[in-house]
Coordinates of C-alpha atoms and ligand atoms in Angstrom, one line a residue:
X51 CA 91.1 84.6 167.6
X52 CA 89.3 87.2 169.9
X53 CA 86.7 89.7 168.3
X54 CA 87.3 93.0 169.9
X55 CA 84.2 95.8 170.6
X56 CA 85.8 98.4 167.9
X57 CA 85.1 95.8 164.9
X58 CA 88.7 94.6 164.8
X59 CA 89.5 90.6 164.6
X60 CA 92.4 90.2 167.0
X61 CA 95.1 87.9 165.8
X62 CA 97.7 86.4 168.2
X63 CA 101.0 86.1 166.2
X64 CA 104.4 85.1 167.7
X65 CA 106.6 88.2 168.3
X66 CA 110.0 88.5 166.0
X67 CA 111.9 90.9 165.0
X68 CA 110.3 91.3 161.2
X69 CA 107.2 92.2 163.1
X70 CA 108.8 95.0 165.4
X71 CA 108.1 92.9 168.1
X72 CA 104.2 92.5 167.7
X73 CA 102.2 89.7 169.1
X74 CA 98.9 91.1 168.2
X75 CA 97.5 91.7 164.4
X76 CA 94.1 93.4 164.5
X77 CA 92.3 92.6 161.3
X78 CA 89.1 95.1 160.5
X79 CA 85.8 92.6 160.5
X80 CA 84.7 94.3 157.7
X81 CA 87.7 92.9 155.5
X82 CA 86.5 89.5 156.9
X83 CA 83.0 89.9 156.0
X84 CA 84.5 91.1 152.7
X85 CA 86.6 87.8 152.0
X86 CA 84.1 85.6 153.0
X87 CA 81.5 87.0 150.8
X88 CA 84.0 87.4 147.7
X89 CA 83.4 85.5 144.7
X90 CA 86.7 86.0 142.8
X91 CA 90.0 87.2 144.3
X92 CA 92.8 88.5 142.4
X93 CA 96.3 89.1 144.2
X94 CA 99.0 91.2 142.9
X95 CA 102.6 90.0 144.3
X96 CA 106.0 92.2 143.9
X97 CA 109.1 91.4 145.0
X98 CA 108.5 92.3 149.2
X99 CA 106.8 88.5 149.3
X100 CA 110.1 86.8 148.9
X101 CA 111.6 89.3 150.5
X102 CA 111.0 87.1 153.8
X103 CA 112.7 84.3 152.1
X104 CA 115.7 86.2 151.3
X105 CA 115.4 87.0 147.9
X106 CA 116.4 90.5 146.8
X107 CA 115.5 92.6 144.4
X108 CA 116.4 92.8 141.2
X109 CA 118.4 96.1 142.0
X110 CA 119.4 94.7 145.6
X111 CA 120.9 92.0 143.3
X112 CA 123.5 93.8 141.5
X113 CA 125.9 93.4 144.8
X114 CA 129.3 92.6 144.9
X115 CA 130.8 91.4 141.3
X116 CA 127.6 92.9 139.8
X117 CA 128.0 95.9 141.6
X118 CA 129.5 97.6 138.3
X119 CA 127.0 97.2 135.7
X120 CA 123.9 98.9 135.0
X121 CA 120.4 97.1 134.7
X122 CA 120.7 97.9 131.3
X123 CA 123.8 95.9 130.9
X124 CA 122.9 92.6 132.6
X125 CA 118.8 92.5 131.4
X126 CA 118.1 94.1 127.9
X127 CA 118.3 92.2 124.9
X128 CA 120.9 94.4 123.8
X129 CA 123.1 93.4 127.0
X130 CA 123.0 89.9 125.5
X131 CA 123.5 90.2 122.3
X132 CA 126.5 92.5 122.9
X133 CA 127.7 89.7 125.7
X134 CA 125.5 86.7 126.4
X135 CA 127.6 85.0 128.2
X136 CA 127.6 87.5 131.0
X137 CA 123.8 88.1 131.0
X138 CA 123.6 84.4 131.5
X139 CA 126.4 84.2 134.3
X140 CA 123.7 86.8 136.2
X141 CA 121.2 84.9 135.8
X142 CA 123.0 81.6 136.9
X143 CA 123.7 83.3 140.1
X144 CA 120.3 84.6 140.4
X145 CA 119.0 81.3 139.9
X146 CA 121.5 79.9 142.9
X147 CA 120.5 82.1 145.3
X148 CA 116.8 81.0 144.5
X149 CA 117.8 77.6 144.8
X150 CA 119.0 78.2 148.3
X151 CA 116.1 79.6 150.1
X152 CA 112.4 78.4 150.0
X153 CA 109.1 80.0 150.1
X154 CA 108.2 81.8 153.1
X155 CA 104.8 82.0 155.2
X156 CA 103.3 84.7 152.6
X157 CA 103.4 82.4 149.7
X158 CA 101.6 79.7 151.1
X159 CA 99.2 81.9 153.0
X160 CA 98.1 82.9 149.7
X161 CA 97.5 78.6 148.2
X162 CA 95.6 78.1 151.1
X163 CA 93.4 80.8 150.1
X164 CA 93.1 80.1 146.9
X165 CA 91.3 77.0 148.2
X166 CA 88.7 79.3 150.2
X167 CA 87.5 81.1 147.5
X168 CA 85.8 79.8 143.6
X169 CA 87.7 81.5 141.8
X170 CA 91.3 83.2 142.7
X171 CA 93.9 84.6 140.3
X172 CA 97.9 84.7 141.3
X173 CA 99.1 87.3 139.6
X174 CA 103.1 87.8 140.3
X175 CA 105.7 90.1 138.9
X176 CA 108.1 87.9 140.4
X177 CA 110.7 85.7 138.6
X178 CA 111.3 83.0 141.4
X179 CA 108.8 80.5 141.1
X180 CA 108.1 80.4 144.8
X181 CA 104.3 80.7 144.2
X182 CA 103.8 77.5 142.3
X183 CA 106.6 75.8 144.8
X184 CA 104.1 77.1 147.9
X185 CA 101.1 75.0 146.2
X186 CA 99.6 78.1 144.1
X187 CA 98.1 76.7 140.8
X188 CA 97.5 78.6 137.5
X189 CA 99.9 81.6 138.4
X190 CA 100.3 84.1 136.2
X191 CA 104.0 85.3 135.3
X192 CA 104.0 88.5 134.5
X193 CA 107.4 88.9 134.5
X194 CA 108.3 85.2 133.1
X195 CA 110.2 82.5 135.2
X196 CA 114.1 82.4 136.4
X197 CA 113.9 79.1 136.0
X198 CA 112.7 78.8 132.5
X199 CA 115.1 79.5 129.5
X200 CA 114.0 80.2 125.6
X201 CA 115.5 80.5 122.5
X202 CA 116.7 84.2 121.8
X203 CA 116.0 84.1 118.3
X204 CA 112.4 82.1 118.4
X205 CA 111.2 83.2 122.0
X206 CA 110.2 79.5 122.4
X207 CA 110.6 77.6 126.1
X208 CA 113.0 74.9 125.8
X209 CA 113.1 71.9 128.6
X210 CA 116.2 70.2 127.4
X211 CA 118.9 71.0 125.2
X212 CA 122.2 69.1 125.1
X213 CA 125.2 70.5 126.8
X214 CA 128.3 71.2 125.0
X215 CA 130.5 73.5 127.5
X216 CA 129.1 76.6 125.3
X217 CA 128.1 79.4 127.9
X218 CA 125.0 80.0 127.3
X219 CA 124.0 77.0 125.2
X220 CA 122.3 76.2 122.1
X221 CA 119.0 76.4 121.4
X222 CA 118.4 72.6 120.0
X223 CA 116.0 73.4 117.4
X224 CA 117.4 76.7 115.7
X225 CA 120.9 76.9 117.0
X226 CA 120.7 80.4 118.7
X227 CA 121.5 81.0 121.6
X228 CA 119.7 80.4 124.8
X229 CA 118.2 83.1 127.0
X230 CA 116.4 82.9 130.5
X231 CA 113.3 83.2 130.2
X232 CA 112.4 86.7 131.9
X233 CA 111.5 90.0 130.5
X234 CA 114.1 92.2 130.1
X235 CA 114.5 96.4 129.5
X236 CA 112.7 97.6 126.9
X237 CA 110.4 93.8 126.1
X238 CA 106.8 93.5 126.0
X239 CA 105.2 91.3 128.8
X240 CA 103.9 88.0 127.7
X241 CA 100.5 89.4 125.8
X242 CA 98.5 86.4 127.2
X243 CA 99.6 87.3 130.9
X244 CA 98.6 90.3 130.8
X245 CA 95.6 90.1 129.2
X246 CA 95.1 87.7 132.3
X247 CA 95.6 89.8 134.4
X248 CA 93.8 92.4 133.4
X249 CA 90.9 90.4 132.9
X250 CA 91.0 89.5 136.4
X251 CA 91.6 92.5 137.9
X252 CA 88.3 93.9 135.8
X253 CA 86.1 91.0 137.0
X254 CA 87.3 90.5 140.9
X255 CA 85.7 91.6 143.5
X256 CA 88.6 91.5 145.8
X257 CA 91.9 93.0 144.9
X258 CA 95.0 92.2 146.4
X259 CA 98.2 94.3 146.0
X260 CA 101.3 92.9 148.2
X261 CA 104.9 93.8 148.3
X262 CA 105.0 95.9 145.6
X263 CA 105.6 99.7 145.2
X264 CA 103.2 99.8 142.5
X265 CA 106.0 101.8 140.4
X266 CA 106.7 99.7 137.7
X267 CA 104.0 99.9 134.7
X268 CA 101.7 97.9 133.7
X269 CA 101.4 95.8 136.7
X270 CA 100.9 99.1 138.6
X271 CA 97.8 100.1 136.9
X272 CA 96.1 96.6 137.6
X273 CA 95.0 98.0 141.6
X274 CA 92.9 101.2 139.8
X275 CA 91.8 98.9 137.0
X276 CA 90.2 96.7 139.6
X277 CA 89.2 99.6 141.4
X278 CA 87.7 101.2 137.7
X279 CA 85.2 98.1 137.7
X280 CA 83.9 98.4 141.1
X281 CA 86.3 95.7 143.3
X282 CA 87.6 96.4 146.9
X283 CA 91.5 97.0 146.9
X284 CA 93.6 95.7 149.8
X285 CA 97.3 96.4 150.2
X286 CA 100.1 94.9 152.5
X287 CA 103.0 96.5 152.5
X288 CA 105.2 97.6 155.9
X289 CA 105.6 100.9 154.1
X290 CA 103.6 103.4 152.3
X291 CA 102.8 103.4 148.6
X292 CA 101.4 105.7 146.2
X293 CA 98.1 103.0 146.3
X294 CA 97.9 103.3 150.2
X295 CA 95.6 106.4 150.4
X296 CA 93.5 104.9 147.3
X297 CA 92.6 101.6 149.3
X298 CA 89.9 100.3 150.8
X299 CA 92.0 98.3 153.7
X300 CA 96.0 99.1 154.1
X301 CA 97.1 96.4 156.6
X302 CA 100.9 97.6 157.2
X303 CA 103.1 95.0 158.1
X304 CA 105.4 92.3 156.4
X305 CA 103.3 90.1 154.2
X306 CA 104.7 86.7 155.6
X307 CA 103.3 88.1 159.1
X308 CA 99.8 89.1 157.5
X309 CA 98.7 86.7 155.0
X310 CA 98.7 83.8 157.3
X311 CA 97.0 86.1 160.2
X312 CA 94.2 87.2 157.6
X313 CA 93.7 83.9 156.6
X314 CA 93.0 82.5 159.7
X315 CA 91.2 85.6 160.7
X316 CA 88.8 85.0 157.2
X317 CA 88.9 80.6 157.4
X318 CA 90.0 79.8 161.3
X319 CA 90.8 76.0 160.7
X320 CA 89.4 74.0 163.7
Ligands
LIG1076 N1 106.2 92.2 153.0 C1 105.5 92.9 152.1 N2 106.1 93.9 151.4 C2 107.4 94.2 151.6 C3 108.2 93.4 152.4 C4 107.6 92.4 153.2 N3 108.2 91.6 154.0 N4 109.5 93.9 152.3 C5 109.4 94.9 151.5 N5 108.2 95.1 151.0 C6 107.7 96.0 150.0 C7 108.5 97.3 149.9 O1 108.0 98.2 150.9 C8 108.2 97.8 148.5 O2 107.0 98.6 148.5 O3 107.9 95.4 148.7 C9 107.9 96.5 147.7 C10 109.1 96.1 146.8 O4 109.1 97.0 145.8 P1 110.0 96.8 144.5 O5 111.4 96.4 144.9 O6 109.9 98.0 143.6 O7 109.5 95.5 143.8 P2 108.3 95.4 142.8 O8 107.2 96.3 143.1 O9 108.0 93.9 142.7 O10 109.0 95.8 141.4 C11 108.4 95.5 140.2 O11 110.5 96.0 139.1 O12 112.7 95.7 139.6 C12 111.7 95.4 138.7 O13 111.3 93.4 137.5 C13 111.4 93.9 138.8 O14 109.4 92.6 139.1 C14 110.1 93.8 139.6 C15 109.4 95.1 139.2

């Protein structure tokens, strides 16, 4: 790490093609100072943090034999009650594809600084689970968990239910159906994550938004909320969102690249 003389923190990275060839990150001192001296740290993620691992997005998703339906038809309660054995065969996929790849640089730049700071909230609109896999603790699922199912009828999580061949299968307590546990079209996020979140984007002093294009509501209100109450806003993101200009650090770039370079820059280890 080399401090430059215009108050930039100069971070040596390896050159590679997601980085357009970079070996330099130059983080602003200030945003070091800021890190160091924060007392709770709240981080937004979106779906450009396992982006690295090779995750696409939900609309990236609907490739090949998906390619036909709307989101509508694959993720809306309707969609499943109309045909839930094809909302769960999209899902299954989903799931395999997460299953194949692992978390990336980003995610567990992010559990190491959780360990920096005394209190850190996760807060993730993504359904992958690669957070918690990375080391993060606590997260909070705004969008629920590919990897978790529930009952349709009850909304409660099951662990294990027996399986009979049905596609999806039973719920062992009611009978219903099962359902992954995510939120679909028209649902209400989980009240108690959001509440979460919102609570920690109202007391943080640092705010974090990364990978996201801060379009989707709520999650995209939680940056101005946090900015409402007086915190600093930070966004990674290699493009331009409408949060960019409102910031009080942009640091463009892919997150996998910058995390890990900002928290050496923040907490060098010896
Ligand atoms: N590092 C950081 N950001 C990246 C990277 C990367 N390597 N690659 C892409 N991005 C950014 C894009 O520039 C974009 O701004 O990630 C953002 C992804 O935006 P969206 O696809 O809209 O994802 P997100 O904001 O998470 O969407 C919210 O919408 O599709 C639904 O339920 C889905 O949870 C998702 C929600």
């Amino acid at each position: 790490m080399d401090a430059d003389k215009a108050g930039f923190c100069v971070i040596r990275i390896r050159p590679c093609l997601k980085n357009r060839g970079r070996n330099v990150i130059q983080i602003p001192i200030d945003l070091i100072q800021l890190l160091r001296a924060a007392k709770h740290i709240a981080v937004l993620t979106g779906a450009g943090v396992s982006a690295e691992s090779g995750v696409p997005t939900f609309r990236d998703a609907q490739t090949g034999l998906w390619a036909k339906y709307r989101p509508e038809d694959l993720a809306s309660p309707d969609a499943f009650r109309r045909n839930p054995r094809l909302v769960w065969d999209w899902y299954a996929w989903r799931r395999d594809i997460v299953d194949r790849v692992k978390p990336n640089a980003g995610h567990y730049a992010l559990a190491e600084m959780a360990r920096h700071v005394s209190s850190f909230t996760l807060i993730t609109q993504n359904v992958d689970g690669f957070h918690q896999q990375a080391g993060s603790e606590n997260v909070v699922e705004l969008h629920g968990n590919l990897r978790r199912v529930k009952c349709f009828r009850e909304e409660v999580v099951i662990d294990e239910w027996l399986d009979a061949g049905e596609v999806p299968p039973r719920c062992p307590r009611c009978g219903d159906h099962l359902r992954p546990d995510v939120v679909w079209f028209g649902e209400r996020l989980p009240p108690a994550a959001l509440q979460a979140a919102i609570d920690a984007a109202a007391v943080c002093d640092v705010f974090f938004s990364i990978g996201t294009s801060g379009l989707v509501e709520p999650a995209a209100s939680l940056p101005r909320v946090a900015m409402e109450h007086g915190a600093k806003v930070i966004e990674i993101n290699p493009t331009i969102t409408p949060l960019t200009p409102l910031v009080s650090f942009a640091l463009s770039g892919p997150s996998g690249v910058v995390l890990p370079a900002l928290v050496q820059a923040a907490w060098p280890s010896r």
